[in-house]
Amino acid sequence: MDVEAGRKDKDKKGVSQDLILAYKTLGVVFGGLVTSPLYVYPSMNLTNPTEEDYLGIYSIMFWTLTLIGFVKYICIALNADDHGEGGTFAMYSLLCQHANIGILPSKKIYTEEESLTSTQPVVAGRPGRLRRFIERSIIARRLLLLTAILGMCMLIGDGILTPAISVLSAIDGLRGPFPSVSKPAVEGLSAAILVGLFLLQKYGTSRVSFMFSPIMAAWTFTTPVIGVYSIWRYYPGIFKAMSPHYIVRFFVTNQTRGWQLLGGTVLCITGAEAMFADLGHFSKRSIQIAFLSSIYPSLVLTYAGQTAYLINNVDDFSDGFYKFVPRPVYWPMFVIATLAAIGGSQSLISATFSVIKQSVALDYFPRVKVVHTSKSKEGEVYSPETNYMLMLLCVGVILGFGDGKDIGNAFGVVVILVMLITTILLTLVMLIIWGTHAVLVALYFVPFLLLEGTYVSAVCAKILRGGWVPFAVSVALAVVMFGWYYGRQRKTEYEAANKVTLERLGELLSAPGVHRVPGLCFFYSNRQDGWLTPVLAHYIRNMRSLHEVTVFLTLRYLLVARVDVKDRVAVRRLGPSGVYGCTIHYGYADAIDFEEEDGLAGQVVGALREHVGGEEAARVEAARAAGVVHVRGKMRFHVGKDTRLVDRLGVLLGFYEFLHSTCRSALPALGIPLQQRVEIGMLYKA
C-alpha cells in the first residue's frame, strides 16, 4: 500500500511539474511560432486576391501547421532527443553514440545511471546496410557532419531574424493610428527594445520565461478570441477551407504565382524548430501539453479570423494583423502584441544557446563561455559571447532592412531549410537507432520531403531579395565550424600517431641525463584512453627532467547537476615511481574553482594520501612542500616542405590557429595562482 501511495504521489508531482513547465514554455519555446500572425500576411506579395485565394492560403497554412507542427515535431521529433537535448546537432550526437560515424571524439560523458535511463528505443542486433555504409565511408560521414553543421547554423540564422521581424512588425502598429510616425523611429524603437531583451538573457531562461509567460499566455488566449469574433462577423464558413481540395484549386488557378506565394505562407510555421531545439530547457511532455492545449488551437483560430476579415477586405493584407483587430481593443492588443513580440524572440535565442552548447561539448565549435543558469536543469544555459553577437546581428538586420516585408523575404529561406535537414536526420535516427520498418520510414520521409522540398524551391526565389543575409550568416558559421573541426581532426591524428604510452614514459625517464626534481607537478591532459599527450615527451626531452611527483590531471564534465565530493577526485598509479593519473569529475551546476578550502593541490594530495598511504603518502606531502607547478601544453601546427598541398596553402590550418588563439582556454578557471602556471609550447608537424 505504501509503495502504491508513493507511486501515486510521484505521478501527481510529475503531472503538476509538467503543467508548470508547460506554462513556462509559453514564454520561451512557442514565442516565435505563436506570434507569426503578426507578419505572415504582410509578408505575402499578393496581387488582387480573391475569396478563393484566401481560402486556399488558409488551407495551406492549416495543413502546414498540422503536418509539420503536430505530426512531425510533436509526435515524432521530440522522441529523438539526446538525453534531454534536442535539435539537429543533438540528433547527430545521438547517431554518433549508436554507430561509429563520428569523426572527432566527443567530450560528453554520461554516467552509468543516465545510460540506463535513456528513453531512446535502441535496436539491437546486426547493423543494417545503411549504417554499415556510413561507417565505412569517410565521405558519407563528412556529409552527415556537414548536414548537421548546416542545420545548426541555419537555426542560428533563424535566431537572428525572428526577434527582428517579430518586434518590428509589432511596433509598426504605431503607424496605423499615427501615420506621422516615421519608419526610422519604428526601427530605432525596435532596436532599443531588442537590446533590452538581450541584456536580460544573463538571468537565465527560467527567470525570463517567468517574466514573459503571463504575456504570452495573454497573447495566446486573446488572439483566438478576436479570431472567433472575426469569423462570426465576416465569414462563418471559413472552416470549409480545411478541406485539401482548396489547396488544389489555389494552385490550379494561380499556378506559378501560387508557388511563389508559398514563400510567405511558410512563415506560419516559423519557430517550430525551436520546439525541438529548446527541449533541453524544458521537457517533452510539457512542450506537447502546451502545443496541443493552447498553441495549435490558438493559431488555427487566429489565422481563420484573419482570413475571414481579409475575404471581406481583400486589400488589407499589408497590415493583416492590426486591421483585423476591432477598434475598441486596438490599443490593448497593441500593448500585448508588442510585449508578445519581445517574448516571442526568446524561443530562438534560447535555442541558439542550446545548439552552441551542444557543439562546444562535441568539440565542433570554438570554445565560448557557457553558463548553466539552473541548478536543476542541465540544458538551461547562457553564452555571453553568443548573446552579444546575436544582439549586434539582430540590430543590424533591423537597421539594414527596416521593413517587415523585406525581413520576411530573408526569413523564409532558413526556416524551411533547417526543417528539411531535421527531416533527413530524423529519418536516419529511425533507420539506424530505432530500427523502424522501412515502409513506416517511407511514409514519414516521402511526404515531408515533398512538402518541405516544395517550400524550399519557392523560398529559393527570395534569396536575391534579402534571403542571402541569413544564408550568408549560416555559411560563415559553417566555415568557422569546419575550420575548427579540420584543425581538431589534424591534432587528433597527430596525437594518435605520436602518443606517449606508459612504457614510452618509462623509457624517457630512464634516459641518460633525465632527472627527477623536487616538487609537485600537475600536467594537464584530456586523454583517458591509456596514453598521454605528445607534449609530455617534448617537455622531458627539452627540460631533461620531471618532477618527483607528477600528476596527469584530466577534468571530466558529467551530464549531472552535481558530483558528490567523495566521488569528485579519482586517482591511480601510472607505473613509473611518483607518477599518477587523476580525474576530476564535475557536474553542470558545480563551481569548478579551487580558491576555497585547500585548493586544487590540497584536494588531489588528500585523495593520493588515501589511495597510496604510508611512505608514498609522505613523499607526496614532501613534494608539495617543495613547490607546486601547473603545466599546460600549447600546441601549434608547423607547415613544412613535405606538408600536403592544402595545408601548405595555410588557409584551413591558419584559420584554425586564429580560432584557437582567440577562443577561451579548454581549462576552466580553477583559482590557480599565476606564479604556479607554466605553458609549454610545441609545434605539430602538419
XYZ file of C-alpha atoms in Angstrom, residues 11-639:
629
model
C 2.852 10.680 -10.581
C 0.879 13.635 -9.237
C 4.076 15.565 -8.655
C 5.250 14.716 -12.179
C 1.962 15.884 -13.717
C 1.972 19.144 -11.754
C 5.601 19.766 -12.712
C 4.781 19.151 -16.381
C 1.875 21.607 -16.180
C 4.090 24.265 -14.609
C 6.745 23.699 -17.272
C 4.050 23.774 -19.983
C 3.036 27.223 -18.733
C 6.673 28.366 -18.789
C 7.149 27.122 -22.356
C 4.718 29.826 -23.490
C 7.333 32.433 -22.583
C 10.251 30.701 -24.308
C 9.568 27.798 -26.669
C 6.489 28.950 -28.574
C 7.042 32.697 -28.748
C 8.241 32.702 -32.344
C 5.527 30.322 -33.531
C 2.532 31.867 -31.801
C 3.406 35.462 -32.829
C 3.723 34.569 -36.528
C 0.245 36.071 -37.342
C 1.936 39.465 -36.927
C 3.875 39.103 -40.167
C 2.624 36.198 -42.316
C 0.031 38.047 -44.413
C 2.073 41.290 -44.587
C 4.997 39.248 -45.973
C 2.952 37.964 -48.936
C 3.177 39.774 -52.261
C -0.498 39.377 -53.086
C -1.958 40.936 -56.258
C -5.739 41.442 -56.488
C -6.500 38.484 -54.170
C -9.926 36.848 -54.324
C -12.031 34.881 -51.838
C -10.789 31.628 -53.409
C -7.190 32.789 -52.997
C -7.658 33.453 -49.281
C -9.412 30.124 -48.733
C -6.535 28.347 -50.479
C -3.913 30.226 -48.418
C -5.683 29.368 -45.159
C -5.921 25.711 -46.205
C -2.170 25.670 -46.927
C -1.383 27.228 -43.524
C -3.719 24.872 -41.664
C -2.178 21.738 -43.180
C 1.367 23.082 -42.792
C 0.759 23.658 -39.079
C -0.871 20.252 -38.727
C 1.683 18.189 -40.637
C 4.917 19.942 -39.669
C 3.986 21.325 -36.253
C 1.857 18.481 -34.894
C 2.783 15.307 -36.772
C 6.491 15.888 -37.371
C 7.657 17.753 -34.275
C 5.155 16.947 -31.518
C 4.570 13.293 -32.408
C 7.952 12.230 -33.825
C 10.920 14.605 -33.488
C 10.601 15.190 -29.734
C 11.336 11.481 -29.233
C 14.746 11.813 -30.930
C 16.426 13.573 -28.010
C 19.995 13.093 -26.846
C 19.481 12.628 -23.086
C 17.005 15.508 -22.989
C 18.718 17.707 -25.608
C 17.024 18.455 -28.922
C 17.954 19.929 -32.294
C 19.911 18.850 -35.344
C 23.239 18.591 -33.535
C 21.643 16.570 -30.731
C 20.431 14.072 -33.345
C 23.917 13.935 -34.830
C 25.335 13.274 -31.352
C 22.727 10.554 -30.872
C 23.716 8.886 -34.139
C 27.398 9.028 -33.157
C 26.641 7.262 -29.864
C 24.868 4.327 -31.519
C 27.022 3.965 -34.631
C 30.677 4.526 -35.438
C 30.025 7.577 -37.599
C 31.577 10.364 -35.525
C 34.848 11.913 -36.660
C 36.094 13.634 -33.513
C 35.933 12.064 -30.013
C 33.084 13.559 -28.002
C 33.796 15.300 -24.734
C 30.351 14.453 -23.377
C 30.366 11.698 -20.764
C 27.250 10.056 -19.371
C 27.013 8.408 -16.024
C 26.023 4.743 -15.827
C 22.650 5.769 -14.426
C 21.995 8.123 -17.348
C 22.887 5.434 -19.855
C 20.473 3.003 -18.211
C 17.645 5.536 -18.000
C 17.920 6.750 -21.577
C 14.497 6.945 -23.230
C 15.824 6.024 -26.650
C 14.364 2.831 -28.173
C 17.601 1.296 -29.431
C 17.505 -1.644 -31.803
C 19.984 -4.426 -31.069
C 21.469 -6.928 -33.441
C 23.365 -6.840 -36.705
C 23.877 -3.314 -38.116
C 21.813 -2.502 -41.189
C 23.231 -1.804 -44.625
C 22.775 1.976 -44.303
C 24.683 2.074 -41.026
C 27.497 -0.097 -42.391
C 27.759 2.097 -45.490
C 28.039 5.332 -43.454
C 30.530 3.770 -41.021
C 32.791 2.617 -43.875
C 32.580 5.765 -45.999
C 34.506 8.802 -44.753
C 32.741 10.879 -47.438
C 29.313 9.852 -46.098
C 30.410 10.610 -42.525
C 31.683 14.045 -43.518
C 28.495 14.793 -45.481
C 26.461 13.810 -42.431
C 28.556 16.113 -40.248
C 28.202 18.929 -42.789
C 24.423 18.440 -42.809
C 24.271 18.686 -39.014
C 26.522 21.756 -39.054
C 24.338 23.495 -41.663
C 21.214 22.685 -39.660
C 22.696 24.227 -36.542
C 23.982 27.300 -38.398
C 20.632 27.897 -40.081
C 18.870 27.667 -36.723
C 21.170 30.459 -35.522
C 20.322 32.412 -38.685
C 16.672 31.880 -37.765
C 17.514 33.205 -34.288
C 18.826 36.424 -35.811
C 15.720 37.121 -37.902
C 12.935 36.027 -35.511
C 13.499 38.810 -32.941
C 13.947 41.390 -35.696
C 10.774 40.614 -37.662
C 8.606 39.988 -34.558
C 9.414 43.243 -32.764
C 9.492 45.360 -35.929
C 6.085 44.024 -37.051
C 4.579 44.744 -33.626
C 5.971 48.269 -33.271
C 4.868 49.038 -36.839
C 1.342 49.028 -35.409
C 2.021 52.587 -34.231
C 1.869 53.835 -37.805
C -1.784 52.855 -38.207
C -3.335 55.364 -35.809
C -0.307 57.698 -36.070
C 0.783 57.928 -39.730
C 3.221 60.684 -38.804
C 5.441 58.144 -37.001
C 8.383 57.627 -39.352
C 9.972 54.330 -40.301
C 13.337 55.307 -38.770
C 11.543 55.951 -35.465
C 9.958 52.491 -35.603
C 13.334 50.956 -36.420
C 15.108 52.802 -33.594
C 12.473 51.852 -31.018
C 12.535 48.213 -32.181
C 16.324 48.100 -31.935
C 16.271 49.598 -28.418
C 13.702 47.018 -27.270
C 15.828 44.158 -28.615
C 18.947 45.470 -26.868
C 16.998 45.393 -23.599
C 15.847 41.822 -24.281
C 19.385 40.584 -24.887
C 20.606 42.268 -21.721
C 18.056 40.187 -19.770
C 19.468 36.864 -21.017
C 22.140 36.615 -18.312
C 19.420 35.998 -15.717
C 18.586 32.627 -17.265
C 15.718 31.015 -19.154
C 13.637 30.312 -16.020
C 13.573 33.940 -14.917
C 12.980 35.251 -18.436
C 10.183 32.724 -19.029
C 8.637 33.641 -15.664
C 8.544 37.245 -16.860
C 7.157 36.584 -20.341
C 4.863 33.591 -19.743
C 1.908 35.717 -18.493
C 2.315 37.990 -21.510
C 2.485 35.097 -23.956
C -0.482 33.446 -22.248
C -2.467 36.668 -22.691
C -1.499 36.764 -26.382
C -2.201 33.061 -26.922
C -5.713 33.317 -25.481
C -6.795 36.789 -26.726
C -5.900 36.451 -30.415
C -8.138 33.381 -30.967
C -10.990 35.196 -29.186
C -10.641 38.023 -31.705
C -10.365 35.344 -34.386
C -13.682 33.776 -33.349
C -15.337 37.220 -33.338
C -13.958 37.914 -36.812
C -15.197 34.546 -38.093
C -18.677 35.204 -36.719
C -18.799 38.718 -38.150
C -17.150 38.327 -41.539
C -17.155 34.713 -42.793
C -18.698 31.952 -40.647
C -17.941 29.298 -43.279
C -14.157 29.729 -43.120
C -13.518 26.250 -41.753
C -14.593 24.671 -45.027
C -11.094 25.669 -46.174
C -9.700 22.812 -44.056
C -10.559 20.597 -46.995
C -7.365 19.979 -49.014
C -9.196 20.473 -52.294
C -8.943 24.236 -51.735
C -5.163 23.857 -51.975
C -5.537 22.109 -55.334
C -7.869 24.818 -56.620
C -5.459 27.512 -55.403
C -2.549 26.095 -57.418
C -4.687 25.329 -60.481
C -5.882 28.934 -60.513
C -2.637 30.713 -59.620
C -0.045 28.247 -60.983
C 3.426 29.902 -60.837
C 2.108 32.807 -58.773
C 0.676 30.353 -56.234
C 4.015 28.555 -55.994
C 5.769 31.893 -55.312
C 3.304 32.725 -52.528
C 4.490 29.639 -50.633
C 7.474 31.807 -49.656
C 5.070 33.793 -47.478
C 2.846 31.009 -46.160
C 5.913 29.110 -44.875
C 6.292 31.787 -42.197
C 3.221 30.364 -40.418
C 5.447 27.560 -39.138
C 8.217 29.921 -38.013
C 9.615 28.836 -34.677
C 8.513 25.208 -34.950
C 12.158 24.062 -34.910
C 12.509 25.821 -31.544
C 10.093 23.255 -30.070
C 12.792 20.667 -30.695
C 15.904 22.785 -30.152
C 14.618 24.174 -26.807
C 13.919 20.684 -25.466
C 16.912 20.879 -23.113
C 15.361 23.863 -21.347
C 12.082 22.049 -20.591
C 10.691 18.537 -21.181
C 8.951 16.610 -23.939
C 5.625 16.298 -22.120
C 5.481 19.974 -21.167
C 6.040 21.033 -24.800
C 3.421 18.566 -26.053
C 0.861 19.698 -23.466
C 1.365 23.387 -24.282
C 1.188 22.886 -28.048
C -1.929 20.718 -28.072
C -3.861 22.614 -25.402
C -3.142 26.210 -26.439
C -0.689 26.936 -29.279
C -2.210 24.841 -32.062
C -5.864 25.835 -31.431
C -4.794 29.469 -30.987
C -3.029 29.590 -34.345
C -5.799 27.762 -36.202
C -8.444 30.186 -34.883
C -6.309 33.320 -35.272
C -5.431 32.589 -38.894
C -9.062 31.670 -39.566
C -10.165 35.035 -38.123
C -7.559 36.962 -40.114
C -8.585 35.179 -43.325
C -12.293 35.773 -42.647
C -11.619 39.507 -42.264
C -9.463 39.648 -45.409
C -12.106 37.881 -47.516
C -14.302 40.899 -46.836
C -11.422 43.407 -47.006
C -9.267 41.909 -49.736
C -6.709 44.734 -49.968
C -5.828 44.961 -46.263
C -3.290 42.124 -46.334
C -0.313 44.510 -45.997
C -1.437 45.136 -42.403
C -3.197 41.831 -41.980
C -2.976 41.679 -38.200
C -3.812 45.128 -36.850
C -6.555 45.725 -39.424
C -8.425 42.635 -38.228
C -8.307 43.785 -34.573
C -11.571 45.545 -33.583
C -11.087 49.273 -32.898
C -12.247 49.183 -29.225
C -9.456 46.753 -28.297
C -6.785 48.118 -30.658
C -4.527 49.682 -28.030
C -4.744 46.841 -25.505
C -3.864 44.442 -28.317
C -1.038 46.720 -29.475
C 0.482 46.558 -25.992
C 0.007 42.785 -25.770
C 1.366 42.302 -29.313
C 4.472 44.379 -28.588
C 5.216 42.555 -25.351
C 4.440 39.213 -27.010
C 6.810 40.006 -29.880
C 9.551 40.706 -27.341
C 8.786 37.449 -25.546
C 8.423 35.647 -28.876
C 12.009 36.465 -29.705
C 13.112 34.349 -26.744
C 12.418 30.988 -28.382
C 15.185 31.179 -30.970
C 17.590 32.969 -28.607
C 17.325 30.101 -26.106
C 17.572 27.573 -28.929
C 20.781 29.244 -30.145
C 22.322 28.952 -26.675
C 21.398 25.246 -26.629
C 22.902 24.356 -30.004
C 26.093 26.327 -29.279
C 26.464 24.420 -26.005
C 25.939 21.082 -27.787
C 28.500 21.839 -30.493
C 31.103 23.031 -27.966
C 30.556 19.849 -25.932
C 31.097 17.774 -29.092
C 34.225 19.839 -29.924
C 32.863 21.083 -33.249
C 32.790 24.763 -32.321
C 35.430 27.113 -30.848
C 35.180 27.240 -27.082
C 32.922 30.006 -25.788
C 31.738 30.619 -22.269
C 28.649 28.565 -21.403
C 26.954 29.402 -18.103
C 24.439 26.993 -16.549
C 21.678 29.195 -15.169
C 19.716 26.437 -13.429
C 20.755 24.078 -10.634
C 18.154 21.500 -11.659
C 18.083 21.616 -15.482
C 21.301 20.792 -17.351
C 20.078 22.168 -20.669
C 19.301 25.669 -19.366
C 22.327 27.663 -20.444
C 23.508 31.146 -21.380
C 26.507 32.129 -23.511
C 27.654 35.775 -23.151
C 29.664 35.885 -26.397
C 26.847 34.276 -28.379
C 24.289 36.598 -26.791
C 26.069 39.817 -27.711
C 26.886 38.621 -31.221
C 23.184 37.824 -31.756
C 22.268 41.248 -30.404
C 24.547 43.057 -32.854
C 23.300 40.997 -35.797
C 19.617 41.489 -34.864
C 20.033 45.245 -34.556
C 21.960 45.244 -37.840
C 19.112 43.387 -39.586
C 16.540 45.920 -38.326
C 18.593 48.942 -39.348
C 19.670 47.321 -42.624
C 16.263 46.107 -43.850
C 13.975 48.487 -41.988
C 10.787 46.822 -43.230
C 8.997 43.692 -42.001
C 8.174 42.574 -45.557
C 11.838 42.732 -46.582
C 12.854 40.758 -43.498
C 10.088 38.283 -44.346
C 11.788 37.697 -47.710
C 15.000 36.907 -45.859
C 13.266 34.859 -43.189
C 11.652 32.004 -45.073
C 14.908 30.659 -46.551
C 16.474 29.419 -43.317
C 13.155 28.480 -41.686
C 12.346 25.703 -44.130
C 15.926 24.591 -44.856
C 16.567 23.747 -41.203
C 13.290 21.795 -41.135
C 14.337 19.809 -44.208
C 17.654 18.968 -42.529
C 15.754 17.820 -39.421
C 13.640 15.544 -41.642
C 16.780 13.932 -43.128
C 18.495 13.383 -39.767
C 15.284 12.119 -38.176
C 14.978 9.553 -40.965
C 18.494 8.297 -40.166
C 17.579 8.068 -36.465
C 14.536 5.956 -37.384
C 16.590 3.578 -39.531
C 19.843 3.316 -37.544
C 18.722 3.695 -33.916
C 15.028 2.918 -33.659
C 15.028 0.158 -36.265
C 11.735 1.392 -37.730
C 10.352 -0.677 -40.596
C 11.319 0.726 -43.997
C 7.656 1.126 -45.037
C 6.877 3.304 -41.999
C 10.032 5.326 -42.589
C 8.975 5.891 -46.198
C 5.508 7.007 -45.034
C 7.260 9.675 -42.984
C 10.136 10.639 -45.269
C 8.453 10.874 -48.683
C 5.520 13.191 -47.737
C 7.703 15.534 -45.684
C 10.434 15.579 -48.323
C 7.834 16.589 -50.934
C 6.185 19.169 -48.654
C 9.370 20.810 -47.407
C 11.141 20.389 -50.754
C 8.327 22.337 -52.441
C 8.651 25.086 -49.843
C 12.439 25.163 -50.351
C 12.007 25.568 -54.108
C 9.677 28.526 -53.501
C 11.847 30.346 -50.940
C 14.986 29.971 -53.055
C 13.486 32.586 -55.351
C 13.712 35.013 -52.400
C 17.478 34.670 -51.933
C 18.255 37.687 -54.113
C 15.562 39.746 -52.310
C 17.166 39.509 -48.884
C 17.273 35.764 -48.343
C 21.034 35.855 -48.848
C 21.566 37.535 -45.449
C 20.718 34.620 -43.114
C 22.160 32.254 -45.698
C 25.455 34.170 -45.635
C 25.469 34.161 -41.824
C 24.816 30.404 -41.845
C 27.617 29.783 -44.341
C 30.028 31.972 -42.318
C 29.227 29.993 -39.165
C 29.625 26.735 -41.080
C 33.065 27.871 -42.264
C 34.036 28.610 -38.639
C 32.840 25.167 -37.527
C 34.506 23.380 -40.428
C 37.784 25.235 -39.827
C 37.681 24.278 -36.165
C 36.750 20.680 -36.987
C 39.592 20.383 -39.515
C 42.199 21.645 -37.056
C 40.920 19.412 -34.251
C 40.909 16.405 -36.575
C 44.515 17.012 -37.633
C 45.516 17.490 -33.987
C 43.805 14.213 -33.013
C 45.540 12.387 -35.869
C 48.953 13.737 -34.821
C 48.432 12.834 -31.153
C 47.372 9.312 -32.071
C 50.451 8.861 -34.256
C 52.834 10.299 -31.644
C 51.200 9.092 -28.441
C 53.211 8.526 -25.267
C 52.364 5.177 -23.699
C 53.270 4.286 -20.129
C 56.094 2.122 -21.484
C 57.401 5.049 -23.534
C 57.187 7.275 -20.441
C 59.373 4.800 -18.543
C 61.938 4.870 -21.367
C 62.005 8.671 -21.377
C 62.561 8.832 -17.623
C 65.356 6.244 -17.718
C 67.259 8.040 -20.486
C 70.730 9.385 -19.555
C 70.702 12.897 -18.179
C 66.972 12.908 -17.231
C 66.490 13.774 -13.561
C 63.588 13.832 -11.117
C 63.480 17.254 -9.492
C 61.803 18.153 -6.171
C 58.233 19.373 -6.222
C 54.687 18.505 -7.243
C 53.690 18.988 -10.897
C 50.160 18.892 -12.290
C 50.322 18.101 -16.005
C 47.002 18.790 -17.724
C 45.843 16.291 -20.339
C 42.492 15.434 -21.908
C 43.436 11.874 -22.841
C 41.924 8.991 -20.873
C 42.423 6.013 -23.132
C 45.747 4.637 -21.856
C 48.186 7.096 -23.421
C 49.471 10.605 -22.781
C 49.848 13.725 -24.874
C 52.972 14.124 -27.097
C 53.672 17.398 -25.261
C 54.940 15.259 -22.381
C 57.748 13.747 -24.481
C 58.569 17.219 -25.817
C 58.758 18.528 -22.241
C 61.022 15.735 -20.930
C 63.371 15.805 -23.941
C 63.918 19.544 -23.663
C 63.790 20.082 -19.898
C 65.698 16.826 -19.202
C 63.648 16.428 -16.040
C 60.311 15.572 -14.482
C 59.091 16.476 -11.035
C 59.466 13.907 -8.273
C 55.685 13.655 -8.051
C 53.820 14.268 -11.307
C 50.063 14.040 -11.591
C 48.440 13.872 -15.039
C 45.196 15.720 -14.466
C 42.027 15.417 -16.547
C 38.838 17.410 -15.990
C 35.764 15.405 -16.955
C 32.357 17.007 -17.421
C 29.410 14.746 -16.480
C 25.808 15.350 -17.505
C 24.563 15.508 -13.927
C 23.821 18.535 -11.746
C 26.427 17.929 -9.053
C 29.075 15.335 -8.318
C 29.359 14.260 -4.690
C 32.561 15.489 -3.030
C 33.717 11.941 -2.271
C 33.366 10.970 -5.932
C 34.859 14.113 -7.440
C 38.567 13.202 -7.383
C 39.691 9.776 -8.676
C 43.419 8.875 -8.615
C 45.511 5.906 -9.782
C 49.155 4.922 -10.219
C 50.542 5.085 -13.749
C 53.586 2.809 -13.494
C 56.773 4.857 -13.032
C 57.527 5.837 -9.437
C 55.853 9.070 -8.384
C 53.651 9.287 -11.483
C 49.871 9.291 -11.028
C 46.731 9.850 -13.012
C 43.912 11.961 -11.617
C 40.446 12.648 -12.969
C 38.300 15.411 -11.511
C 34.604 14.922 -12.256
C 32.202 17.832 -12.125
C 28.563 18.441 -12.992
C 26.954 21.342 -14.804
C 25.932 23.070 -11.555
C 29.318 22.590 -9.846
C 31.529 25.618 -9.392
C 34.884 24.305 -10.563
C 37.226 26.716 -8.884
C 39.508 25.706 -6.073
C 40.188 29.021 -4.409
C 38.354 27.943 -1.276
C 39.465 25.439 1.328
C 42.834 23.869 0.450
C 42.890 24.483 -3.274
C 43.275 22.020 -6.115
C 46.619 20.725 -4.857
C 45.195 20.065 -1.401
C 42.227 18.066 -2.722
C 44.354 15.934 -5.046
C 47.037 15.342 -2.418
C 44.320 14.308 0.048
C 42.967 11.790 -2.451
C 46.502 10.488 -3.122
C 47.153 10.039 0.605
C 44.046 7.860 0.907
C 44.980 5.905 -2.221
C 48.675 5.160 -1.575
C 49.272 5.586 2.197
C 52.499 5.041 4.155
C 55.842 6.296 2.920
C 54.464 7.085 -0.520
C 51.946 9.487 1.028
C 54.752 11.185 2.971
C 56.689 11.543 -0.288
C 53.707 13.257 -1.909
C 53.404 15.681 1.029
C 57.137 16.461 0.865
C 56.886 17.143 -2.860
C 54.006 19.525 -2.273
C 56.001 21.337 0.400
C 58.893 21.741 -2.057
C 56.660 23.628 -4.500
C 53.672 23.189 -6.808
C 53.567 23.915 -10.539
C 50.723 23.531 -13.053
C 51.868 22.695 -16.594
C 49.684 23.048 -19.657
C 50.712 22.261 -23.210
C 50.061 24.722 -26.009
C 50.354 23.236 -29.487
C 50.611 24.895 -32.893
C 50.948 23.481 -36.397
C 54.156 23.852 -38.393
C 53.864 23.857 -42.179
